[in-house]
Amino acid sequence: MHTERRQAKRSFRSSRPADHTRRGRAVTALLSLAALVTGGLIAASPAAHAQSAGQAPTKRLCSRTTAPGRMACLALARTDIQQHRGITTDVLPSGFGPSDLRGAYALPADAGAGTTVAIVDAYDDPSAEQDLATYRSQYGLPACTTANGCFRKADQNGGTSYPTADSGWAGEISLDVDMVSAVCPQCHILLVEANSATMNDLGAAVNRAVTMGAKYVSNSYGGAEDATDPTSDSSYFDHPGVAITVSSGDSGYGVEYPAASRFVTSVGGTSLSRSGNARGWTESVWGSSAGGQGAGSGCSAYDAKPSWQHDTGCAKRTVADVSAVADPATGVAVYDTYQASGWNVYGGTSASSPIVAAVYALAGTPAAGSYPASYPYARPSALNDVTSGANGTCTPSYLCTAGTGYDGPTGLGTPNGTAAFTGGTSGGNTVTVTGPGNQSTTVGSAVSLAIKATDSDTTQKLAYSATGLPAGLAIDVATGVISGKPTTPGTSSVTVTAQDATKASGSASFSWTVTAAGGGCTPAQLLGNPGFETGTAAPWTASSGVIDNSASQPAHSGSWKAWLDGYGTTHTDTLAQTVTVPAGCHATLSFWLHIDTKETGSTAYDKLTLTAGSTQLGSWSNADSNTGYAQKTFDLSAFAGKSAPLTFTGTEDSSLATDFVVDDAAVNVS
């Protein structure tokens, strides 16, 4: 493999752009164009400089429906915008672009590298990838294509049997992928297309997005609430550790589903305008006190109130949680050639949902077992509080009228950086499991290992579970004690989990080696997750991004491998696991190693070392680059009866990348 492909891939996985020169040119071009606009040499776009919401002429891309279980997309298109195709060189497209949105919400341009944001919509947009390419090229954003691994499209089963195309939903798809691109240019995009606009199919697509690894899932659709909504909650939206955003609706005061789900972040809408204030922007509720078009809000009829919501006007779930621009009169630029003729201005809470999903991606991976919808409630001061405007008339008035603090149409407010969307202390519970360390037991010996866990809510009772336990052992659900007598020699990767009644959970992983009774040495492989095919590190510990399944560096076998370094900047990656070699056994460590580099000559600039405890077993550098994988083996017999902490450490200097790729490791004893 060529390191150039590694650099393209790393530019999305690392917060450091791999190609500094290319990125600099794009930024320079944008700054030059912005200077021309500011200086009056190029006409500024009317929507991007709108000073008030007004009532722009619009059309719904998807017809509203009241049929139970059927959803409509929540995108609105301006009908007074002259559309045109292709890249514009003399004037920016009408509507807010990436720099506008990142400026309005104080967002970084270089965070979220390689993070996947999923878009769930119904039906197919055959032009999605090429339209996305035009949008990103127009604004100088890095390419996001199937070829470079940034863009993926899948049906609700994870395959490529895409559903029938639909012009309205295709426009929705264009809006969604463009907004993720605008807010998080370094993010990857996964588009999952449901077979139809039913909740069952769209819900299946949500589950598929999570199964495919997305930690951020945007849903820009809604329909009438009904009594089956709590069932849909548990079937489709209960994904701890995943930030799921949903549009609140475009019809003013009133509640739609799945925005009412207690497991999601319900995203309302604002009118966004430039201002001479310190922020440079001002926002008000999208809508009017007369009702009609505007952000949705109100009390759910069926969904229970989440523990982090404390407003008193609704006995059940209150919509919304947070908000972002949605008013088509102060709308966003979108490129759409399937149902439109290129550049247009779109709005609706279909715009605000992917914006907020991308902000979650910029903020970092959600805490395991947590519900990210709770995060803003722990840090409301880190949001822009929207205090003016209304989406209708109601009692109590905060459900439809903005004011200081929480209100229905805009929730707690709009993003002001990413702090309000990070994990940690939140309105939800936090469960922490203390790992017991790697275990070693002989066949037939009695085991009693107590797993320790704590809950931030001390009134909660924890339920324990475990996967990967050696045969003959079991965990007590109520006490967390692992007991029994192991029956079979070998090494297992064990994960123990504790969960409370709110479904907050925590986990810890470790390895468990079972040796033959009587001191004999039964042949076994001791490493847990030796080929990394679980898609996670455990029971290895690894630097962020090391466990990888991208196509730009193929695995030796399977799909996953450990990929250290390859950034082309000063960087250190580590990969480690401790094994216990049974007494009296001969042990051999083996693994497959591939090295490629942009360095030249025989000087060792970038290095990979392997140690067992304080003993160095091997060392390689850029000078050892090879065209494929080579197997390396080392004798670990000196560690018989001891623990051997095995550690790979990859270091790079300040320029020219070297990739160290490790796969199919094993510690075999005999």
XYZ file of C-alpha atoms in Angstrom:
670
model
C 0.000 0.000 0.000
C 1.145 3.581 -0.600
C 1.493 5.967 2.283
C -0.295 8.625 0.206
C -3.470 6.605 0.646
C -2.736 6.346 4.349
C -2.401 10.121 4.506
C -5.756 10.646 2.803
C -7.358 8.300 5.274
C -5.531 9.771 8.263
C -6.679 13.256 7.314
C -10.137 12.171 8.451
C -9.071 10.064 11.427
C -6.562 12.490 12.906
C -7.171 16.014 14.107
C -4.040 16.967 12.140
C -4.532 17.344 8.366
C -2.181 14.903 6.652
C -1.730 17.141 3.602
C -0.904 20.581 5.023
C -0.218 22.204 1.664
C -3.472 21.137 0.109
C -5.480 22.227 3.159
C -3.720 25.565 3.199
C -4.639 26.255 -0.393
C -8.335 25.579 0.337
C -8.302 27.886 3.349
C -6.482 30.591 1.397
C -9.040 30.384 -1.382
C -11.907 30.743 1.080
C -10.256 33.676 2.837
C -9.620 35.403 -0.477
C -13.224 34.947 -1.559
C -14.461 36.154 1.841
C -12.276 39.248 1.519
C -13.789 40.032 -1.874
C -17.281 39.745 -0.431
C -16.392 41.953 2.538
C -14.771 44.500 0.243
C -17.829 44.707 -1.953
C -16.142 43.225 -5.053
C -18.477 40.215 -5.000
C -22.154 40.441 -4.103
C -22.961 38.821 -0.776
C -25.718 36.194 -0.805
C -29.074 37.632 0.267
C -30.098 34.740 2.517
C -26.730 34.609 4.257
C -27.053 38.282 5.181
C -30.736 38.297 6.066
C -31.460 40.486 9.064
C -34.876 39.152 9.981
C -36.889 35.988 9.504
C -39.764 37.211 7.334
C -42.020 34.771 5.558
C -40.110 33.325 2.631
C -42.118 31.447 -0.030
C -41.419 27.744 0.407
C -42.570 24.273 -0.497
C -42.421 21.045 1.495
C -40.199 18.426 -0.083
C -42.338 15.658 1.447
C -46.104 15.814 1.893
C -47.366 15.713 5.460
C -49.101 12.551 6.565
C -51.326 11.676 9.504
C -51.248 7.921 8.828
C -50.096 6.077 11.973
C -46.509 4.904 11.741
C -45.760 6.852 8.562
C -43.188 9.633 8.469
C -42.544 12.688 6.282
C -39.239 14.455 5.761
C -39.048 17.904 7.349
C -37.226 19.897 4.670
C -38.517 23.133 3.151
C -37.207 24.580 -0.127
C -37.289 28.258 -1.017
C -39.264 28.867 -4.214
C -37.940 32.377 -4.821
C -34.304 31.326 -5.412
C -32.971 31.106 -8.944
C -31.326 27.698 -9.151
C -28.167 26.925 -11.082
C -25.792 23.998 -11.474
C -22.097 23.526 -10.892
C -19.334 25.418 -9.122
C -19.851 29.161 -8.760
C -16.703 31.265 -9.104
C -17.998 34.836 -9.153
C -20.467 34.773 -6.251
C -21.185 32.435 -3.347
C -24.452 30.464 -3.503
C -27.407 31.963 -1.647
C -27.899 30.702 1.878
C -25.564 30.119 4.787
C -22.462 28.090 3.968
C -19.942 26.188 6.127
C -17.989 29.220 7.369
C -21.254 30.962 8.308
C -22.511 28.034 10.384
C -19.189 27.350 12.073
C -18.839 31.067 12.842
C -22.369 31.412 14.189
C -21.928 28.435 16.499
C -18.209 28.909 17.381
C -17.241 25.514 15.999
C -13.773 24.231 15.054
C -13.079 23.312 11.438
C -10.521 20.587 12.106
C -12.103 18.369 14.792
C -13.979 15.087 14.360
C -11.439 13.591 11.953
C -12.545 10.168 10.765
C -15.641 10.174 13.005
C -18.724 8.740 11.289
C -22.001 10.646 11.303
C -24.918 8.592 9.993
C -27.844 10.072 8.070
C -31.073 8.049 8.104
C -33.633 8.836 5.415
C -36.201 6.980 3.333
C -35.842 5.989 -0.312
C -32.835 6.559 -2.557
C -31.007 9.619 -3.800
C -29.058 8.374 -6.849
C -27.188 11.687 -7.060
C -26.167 11.906 -3.410
C -22.432 11.356 -3.816
C -21.900 13.550 -6.876
C -24.044 16.361 -5.427
C -22.065 16.152 -2.204
C -18.837 16.446 -4.205
C -20.044 19.688 -5.794
C -21.072 21.148 -2.432
C -17.739 20.363 -0.812
C -15.719 21.558 -3.797
C -17.629 24.851 -3.868
C -16.601 25.605 -0.289
C -13.071 24.193 -0.400
C -13.882 21.248 1.878
C -11.852 18.013 1.594
C -13.268 15.451 -0.837
C -15.658 12.930 0.739
C -16.148 9.995 -1.610
C -16.622 6.260 -1.615
C -13.131 5.933 -3.083
C -11.377 7.633 -0.159
C -13.541 5.913 2.461
C -15.230 9.108 3.646
C -18.694 8.514 2.134
C -20.711 5.307 2.379
C -24.262 4.533 1.265
C -26.169 1.466 2.426
C -29.684 0.102 2.380
C -31.415 -0.651 5.676
C -29.874 -4.134 5.636
C -26.356 -2.783 5.240
C -26.078 -3.746 1.579
C -26.327 -1.982 -1.766
C -29.860 -2.953 -2.809
C -30.975 0.656 -2.610
C -34.707 1.415 -2.415
C -36.737 3.213 -5.053
C -35.698 6.826 -5.597
C -37.989 9.592 -4.359
C -37.483 13.223 -5.342
C -38.676 14.729 -2.047
C -36.566 12.487 0.144
C -33.623 12.933 -2.248
C -33.754 16.657 -1.521
C -33.819 15.821 2.182
C -30.734 13.646 1.748
C -28.892 16.476 -0.022
C -29.715 18.834 2.849
C -28.590 16.340 5.494
C -25.221 15.387 3.985
C -24.421 19.017 3.163
C -25.095 20.135 6.746
C -22.858 17.435 8.220
C -20.179 18.500 5.732
C -20.571 22.169 6.645
C -20.298 21.684 10.403
C -17.781 18.805 10.526
C -15.703 18.844 7.299
C -13.389 16.115 8.636
C -16.225 13.713 9.519
C -17.080 10.645 7.500
C -20.680 10.292 6.321
C -22.776 7.105 6.346
C -26.091 7.407 4.474
C -28.531 4.620 5.366
C -31.618 4.535 3.135
C -34.794 2.912 4.472
C -37.022 0.938 2.115
C -39.990 3.198 2.871
C -41.097 6.081 5.075
C -42.683 3.829 7.712
C -41.345 3.999 11.252
C -40.497 0.307 11.105
C -38.248 0.716 8.055
C -36.702 3.982 9.236
C -36.163 2.427 12.666
C -34.462 -0.568 11.065
C -32.181 1.896 9.266
C -31.313 3.558 12.606
C -30.375 0.175 14.044
C -28.328 -0.572 10.939
C -26.408 2.709 11.260
C -25.505 1.861 14.865
C -24.559 -1.701 13.888
C -22.233 -0.250 11.237
C -20.407 1.698 13.922
C -21.938 5.173 13.849
C -21.876 7.000 17.201
C -23.912 9.908 15.789
C -27.196 9.388 13.902
C -29.374 12.176 12.450
C -33.066 11.740 11.660
C -34.830 14.559 9.781
C -38.375 13.245 9.675
C -41.474 12.996 11.815
C -45.085 11.946 11.990
C -48.075 11.943 14.303
C -47.637 10.469 17.772
C -49.474 7.229 18.533
C -49.687 4.633 21.283
C -46.996 2.433 19.680
C -44.286 5.073 20.172
C -42.906 3.631 23.450
C -42.451 0.306 21.654
C -40.599 2.048 18.839
C -38.440 3.739 21.482
C -37.139 0.447 22.817
C -36.907 -1.150 19.365
C -35.089 1.598 17.473
C -33.785 4.465 19.600
C -32.509 2.952 22.854
C -28.796 2.992 21.989
C -26.682 4.064 24.993
C -23.404 5.628 23.926
C -24.855 6.889 20.625
C -25.974 10.480 19.988
C -29.267 10.282 18.064
C -30.763 13.595 16.908
C -34.296 14.101 15.574
C -35.987 17.124 13.989
C -38.752 18.596 16.174
C -41.125 19.390 13.273
C -41.974 22.228 10.861
C -45.617 22.974 11.734
C -45.201 25.155 14.799
C -46.477 24.296 18.259
C -47.240 20.579 18.507
C -45.325 17.345 19.002
C -44.170 14.774 16.457
C -42.516 11.383 16.798
C -39.662 10.359 16.958
C -38.703 13.800 18.312
C -40.731 12.796 21.383
C -38.589 9.722 22.067
C -36.966 9.978 25.494
C -33.760 8.468 24.111
C -33.030 11.107 21.448
C -31.910 14.713 21.293
C -34.928 16.593 19.944
C -33.715 19.529 17.831
C -35.846 22.650 17.444
C -35.328 25.558 15.059
C -34.304 29.204 15.000
C -34.099 32.158 12.661
C -30.401 33.090 12.379
C -29.235 36.560 11.313
C -26.024 38.545 11.323
C -25.704 41.196 14.020
C -23.385 43.896 15.261
C -23.281 42.350 18.747
C -20.224 40.657 20.280
C -21.248 37.259 18.932
C -21.847 38.655 15.450
C -25.159 36.804 15.178
C -28.607 36.830 16.712
C -31.291 34.134 16.884
C -34.983 33.956 17.641
C -37.594 31.190 17.523
C -38.425 30.076 13.993
C -42.174 30.652 13.752
C -44.735 33.173 14.988
C -47.284 33.475 17.768
C -49.985 32.933 15.125
C -48.737 29.370 14.646
C -48.335 27.549 11.362
C -44.869 27.093 9.887
C -42.184 26.927 12.560
C -40.266 24.658 14.910
C -42.239 21.961 16.731
C -42.569 21.867 20.518
C -44.843 20.794 23.352
C -45.727 17.827 25.578
C -45.661 14.245 24.377
C -48.841 12.258 24.858
C -47.115 8.893 25.216
C -43.381 9.095 25.947
C -42.108 9.167 29.502
C -40.058 12.121 30.700
C -36.312 11.389 30.773
C -34.631 11.795 34.155
C -32.557 14.782 32.996
C -35.595 16.912 32.035
C -36.993 18.927 34.941
C -39.478 21.428 33.460
C -42.872 21.326 35.166
C -45.274 22.070 32.319
C -45.247 18.530 30.899
C -45.822 15.352 32.875
C -44.238 13.404 30.020
C -41.474 14.162 27.523
C -41.039 17.824 26.517
C -39.889 18.808 23.005
C -37.283 20.200 22.224
C -33.832 19.808 23.876
C -31.614 22.126 21.804
C -31.909 23.930 18.462
C -30.125 25.397 15.438
C -31.019 27.383 12.338
C -34.129 26.082 10.573
C -35.965 29.114 9.168
C -35.852 28.928 5.337
C -35.897 32.761 5.283
C -32.452 32.582 6.919
C -31.756 29.222 5.347
C -28.763 27.189 4.255
C -27.200 26.615 0.864
C -27.761 23.106 -0.503
C -26.730 21.466 -3.774
C -29.391 19.103 -5.124
C -29.765 17.987 -8.741
C -32.189 15.061 -8.373
C -35.343 16.942 -7.388
C -34.001 20.468 -7.979
C -31.732 22.232 -10.456
C -28.617 22.623 -8.370
C -28.026 25.350 -5.780
C -31.002 26.223 -3.599
C -31.833 27.500 -0.112
C -33.409 24.976 2.240
C -34.725 25.174 5.774
C -36.873 23.274 8.240
C -35.750 21.397 11.324
C -34.364 18.941 8.795
C -31.441 21.371 8.702
C -31.027 21.685 12.463
C -30.931 17.940 13.221
C -27.827 17.082 11.105
C -26.164 20.300 12.288
C -26.485 19.208 15.913
C -25.494 15.602 15.105
C -22.290 16.972 13.578
C -21.688 19.138 16.672
C -21.878 15.989 18.809
C -19.263 14.457 16.491
C -16.992 17.469 16.971
C -17.405 17.100 20.744
C -16.023 13.550 20.896
C -17.194 9.985 21.453
C -20.149 9.713 23.865
C -19.496 8.001 27.181
C -20.289 4.294 27.135
C -23.697 3.527 28.594
C -24.782 7.177 28.592
C -27.577 8.958 26.753
C -26.041 11.993 24.979
C -29.435 13.748 25.024
C -28.658 14.416 28.691
C -25.348 16.226 28.060
C -26.706 19.740 27.303
C -28.785 19.642 30.502
C -25.557 19.361 32.500
C -24.024 22.419 30.792
C -26.810 24.822 29.735
C -24.493 27.817 30.180
C -22.375 26.474 27.303
C -25.237 27.179 24.860
C -26.570 30.348 23.212
C -29.818 31.010 25.077
C -32.552 32.048 22.615
C -34.916 34.450 24.408
C -37.261 35.896 21.775
C -39.938 34.634 19.401
C -42.721 32.055 19.479
C -44.101 29.181 17.392
C -47.734 29.522 18.512
C -49.892 30.260 21.537
C -50.077 27.859 24.479
C -50.270 27.360 28.243
C -47.858 27.305 29.972
C -46.321 29.825 27.626
C -42.718 28.560 27.786
C -43.760 25.564 25.703
C -44.231 27.825 22.663
C -42.595 31.141 23.571
C -38.884 31.739 24.099
C -37.539 33.186 27.321
C -34.493 33.037 29.538
C -33.477 29.430 30.149
C -35.370 26.439 28.822
C -38.259 26.808 26.356
C -40.031 24.401 24.024
C -39.188 25.751 20.529
C -35.429 26.148 21.125
C -34.847 23.927 24.154
C -31.804 24.988 26.142
C -30.432 26.974 23.186
C -28.082 26.626 20.225
C -24.453 25.429 20.076
C -21.773 27.774 21.388
C -18.765 25.580 20.752
C -18.920 21.891 21.679
C -18.771 21.931 25.489
C -22.513 21.332 25.957
C -22.347 18.194 23.811
C -19.569 16.333 25.601
C -19.943 13.398 27.978
C -18.964 13.210 31.611
C -21.187 14.425 34.418
C -24.716 14.746 33.099
C -28.324 14.437 34.120
C -28.076 10.721 33.400
C -26.531 8.121 35.706
C -22.916 7.014 35.381
C -21.967 3.399 36.111
C -18.284 2.552 36.625
C -16.943 -1.007 36.641
C -13.480 -1.610 38.114
C -11.488 -4.118 36.073
C -10.084 -6.959 38.215
C -6.979 -7.375 36.046
C -6.034 -10.414 33.990
C -6.822 -13.743 35.677
C -5.040 -17.121 35.684
C -6.678 -20.304 36.981
C -6.086 -24.064 36.687
C -8.693 -26.513 35.453
C -10.940 -27.717 38.287
C -9.917 -25.100 40.846
C -12.683 -23.195 42.639
C -13.146 -19.570 41.574
C -14.773 -16.700 43.480
C -14.080 -13.287 41.939
C -16.164 -10.283 43.019
C -16.637 -7.593 40.363
C -16.792 -4.098 41.851
C -19.051 -1.441 40.316
C -20.473 1.899 41.424
C -23.436 4.027 40.276
C -23.612 7.825 40.517
C -27.164 7.271 41.750
C -26.548 5.322 44.951
C -30.223 4.329 45.179
C -29.959 2.192 42.044
C -29.462 -1.578 42.084
C -27.044 -2.956 39.529
C -27.539 -6.053 37.384
C -24.367 -7.833 36.279
C -23.623 -9.788 33.111
C -20.508 -11.193 31.467
C -19.403 -12.415 28.059
C -16.439 -14.655 27.240
C -16.173 -16.394 30.605
C -14.191 -19.674 30.556
C -16.356 -22.784 30.435
C -17.577 -23.731 33.903
C -17.754 -20.166 35.255
C -20.795 -17.885 35.643
C -21.574 -14.462 37.087
C -24.275 -13.797 39.657
C -26.679 -11.196 38.244
C -27.380 -9.591 41.622
C -23.940 -9.653 43.321
C -21.458 -9.601 40.427
C -19.516 -12.567 41.858
C -17.964 -14.872 39.240
C -17.812 -18.429 40.532
C -17.504 -22.050 39.460
C -14.721 -24.399 38.356
C -13.153 -23.941 34.896
C -13.223 -27.076 32.769
C -11.157 -26.281 29.661
C -7.616 -24.880 29.233
C -7.187 -21.747 27.126
C -7.349 -17.957 27.235
C -10.640 -16.038 27.043
C -11.426 -12.349 26.509
C -13.940 -11.500 29.241
C -16.145 -8.385 29.436
C -18.250 -7.725 32.531
C -21.087 -5.177 32.485
C -23.165 -3.584 35.230
C -26.467 -1.855 34.367
C -28.988 0.043 36.479
C -32.744 0.457 36.059
C -32.307 3.563 33.859
C -30.168 1.423 31.507
C -27.040 3.372 32.343
C -24.200 0.861 32.195
C -20.453 0.458 32.448
C -18.065 -2.303 31.417
C -14.550 -3.605 32.001
C -12.564 -6.164 30.005
C -9.735 -8.529 30.933
C -8.257 -11.863 29.889
C -8.648 -15.141 31.744
C -6.113 -17.950 31.230
C -7.021 -21.472 32.305
C -4.141 -23.973 32.523
C -4.247 -27.734 32.802
C -4.355 -29.253 36.287
C -1.278 -30.914 37.815
C 1.240 -28.521 36.300
C 0.995 -30.007 32.831
C 1.204 -27.738 29.817
C -1.776 -28.031 27.503
C -1.262 -26.430 24.085
C -3.169 -23.146 23.947
C -3.159 -19.678 22.397
C -3.046 -17.071 25.173
C -3.757 -13.717 23.520
C -7.258 -12.297 23.624
C -8.635 -10.764 20.397
C -5.489 -11.837 18.521
C -6.634 -10.624 15.092
C -8.568 -7.548 16.353
C -11.703 -8.862 14.629
C -13.979 -7.755 17.481
C -13.520 -4.243 16.070
C -12.451 -2.982 19.498
C -9.146 -3.150 21.367
C -10.133 -5.125 24.498
C -8.355 -6.912 26.064
C -5.598 -4.965 24.311
C -5.090 -1.355 25.267
C -4.408 0.909 22.298
C -4.051 4.546 21.328
C -7.064 6.182 19.717
C -7.552 5.077 16.113
C -5.055 2.179 16.208
C -7.696 -0.561 15.835
C -8.790 -0.020 12.229
C -10.702 -1.658 9.371
C -10.230 0.837 6.531
C -9.423 -0.498 3.075
C -6.434 1.789 2.574
C -4.289 -0.623 4.618
C -5.697 -4.165 4.211
C -5.578 -6.554 7.145
C -3.382 -9.662 6.906
C -6.611 -11.643 7.305
C -10.175 -10.681 8.112
C -11.092 -6.983 8.185
C -9.401 -5.487 11.261
C -5.797 -4.837 12.212
C -3.700 -2.581 14.450
C -2.352 0.425 12.537
C 0.267 2.455 14.385
C 1.434 5.878 13.201
C 1.256 7.084 9.568
C 0.508 10.717 10.424
C 3.638 12.387 9.057
C 3.933 14.484 12.232
C 5.525 13.926 15.636
C 3.351 11.157 17.028
C 3.393 8.076 19.287
C 0.992 5.109 19.182
C 0.935 2.124 21.553
C -0.660 -1.320 21.569
C -0.367 -3.588 24.635
C -1.697 -6.750 26.267
C -0.473 -8.782 29.239
C -0.412 -12.569 29.065
C 0.432 -15.067 31.785
C 2.618 -17.953 30.605
C 1.859 -21.137 32.582
C 4.748 -22.578 34.587
C 6.723 -25.246 32.761
C 5.470 -24.191 29.320
C 7.339 -23.210 26.191
C 5.787 -20.044 24.726
C 6.195 -18.392 21.327
C 4.957 -14.946 20.340
C 4.203 -14.465 16.639
C 2.595 -11.693 14.593
C 2.493 -10.344 11.051
C 4.032 -6.941 10.364
C 3.730 -4.630 7.360
C 5.726 -1.378 7.079
C 5.503 1.297 4.413
C 6.999 4.756 4.439
C 7.545 8.042 2.657
C 11.046 8.260 4.136
C 14.038 7.403 1.934
C 17.460 5.976 2.702
C 18.616 3.807 5.604
C 18.373 6.325 8.456
C 15.862 5.253 11.104
C 13.586 8.272 11.546
C 10.391 6.442 12.571
C 10.531 3.377 14.816
C 8.436 0.497 16.150
C 9.641 -1.344 19.259
C 8.273 -4.470 20.943
C 8.906 -5.115 24.616
C 7.921 -7.805 27.110
C 8.016 -5.969 30.412
C 11.431 -4.268 30.516
C 12.910 -6.622 27.907
C 13.088 -5.359 24.321
C 12.233 -8.178 21.930
C 12.510 -6.373 18.605
C 12.810 -3.030 16.842
C 11.964 -1.904 13.300
C 12.061 1.393 11.431
C 11.205 3.078 8.149
C 14.351 1.435 6.753
C 12.611 -1.954 7.130
C 9.663 -1.099 4.841
C 8.259 -4.021 2.874
C 5.647 -4.598 0.186
C 3.563 -7.074 2.154
C 3.292 -8.687 5.570
C 6.209 -10.549 7.163
C 5.803 -12.870 10.151
C 7.879 -12.179 13.257
C 8.400 -14.707 16.091
C 9.961 -14.476 19.556
C 10.536 -16.990 22.355
C 8.715 -16.099 25.572
C 9.674 -19.252 27.498
C 11.675 -17.120 29.945
C 8.331 -15.825 31.190
C 6.984 -19.271 32.203
C 5.124 -18.875 35.469
C 5.088 -15.074 35.036
C 3.072 -12.326 33.406
C 4.466 -10.861 30.200
C 3.264 -7.302 29.426
C 3.657 -7.134 25.624
C 3.862 -3.580 24.254
C 4.241 -2.258 20.708
C 5.341 1.401 20.609
C 5.408 3.318 17.312
C 7.077 6.753 17.144
C 7.266 9.216 14.231
C 9.372 12.310 13.806
C 8.038 15.647 12.565
C 7.793 14.864 8.847
C 7.198 12.068 6.310
C 4.907 9.288 7.447
C 5.668 5.650 8.225
C 2.921 3.078 8.756
C 3.435 0.105 11.098
C 0.600 -2.418 10.660
C 0.295 -5.426 13.010
C -2.154 -8.313 12.577
C -2.852 -11.934 13.555
C -0.787 -11.991 16.731
C -0.566 -15.134 18.881
C 1.154 -16.465 22.000
C 1.181 -20.251 21.653
C 2.240 -22.477 24.544
C 3.243 -26.125 24.436
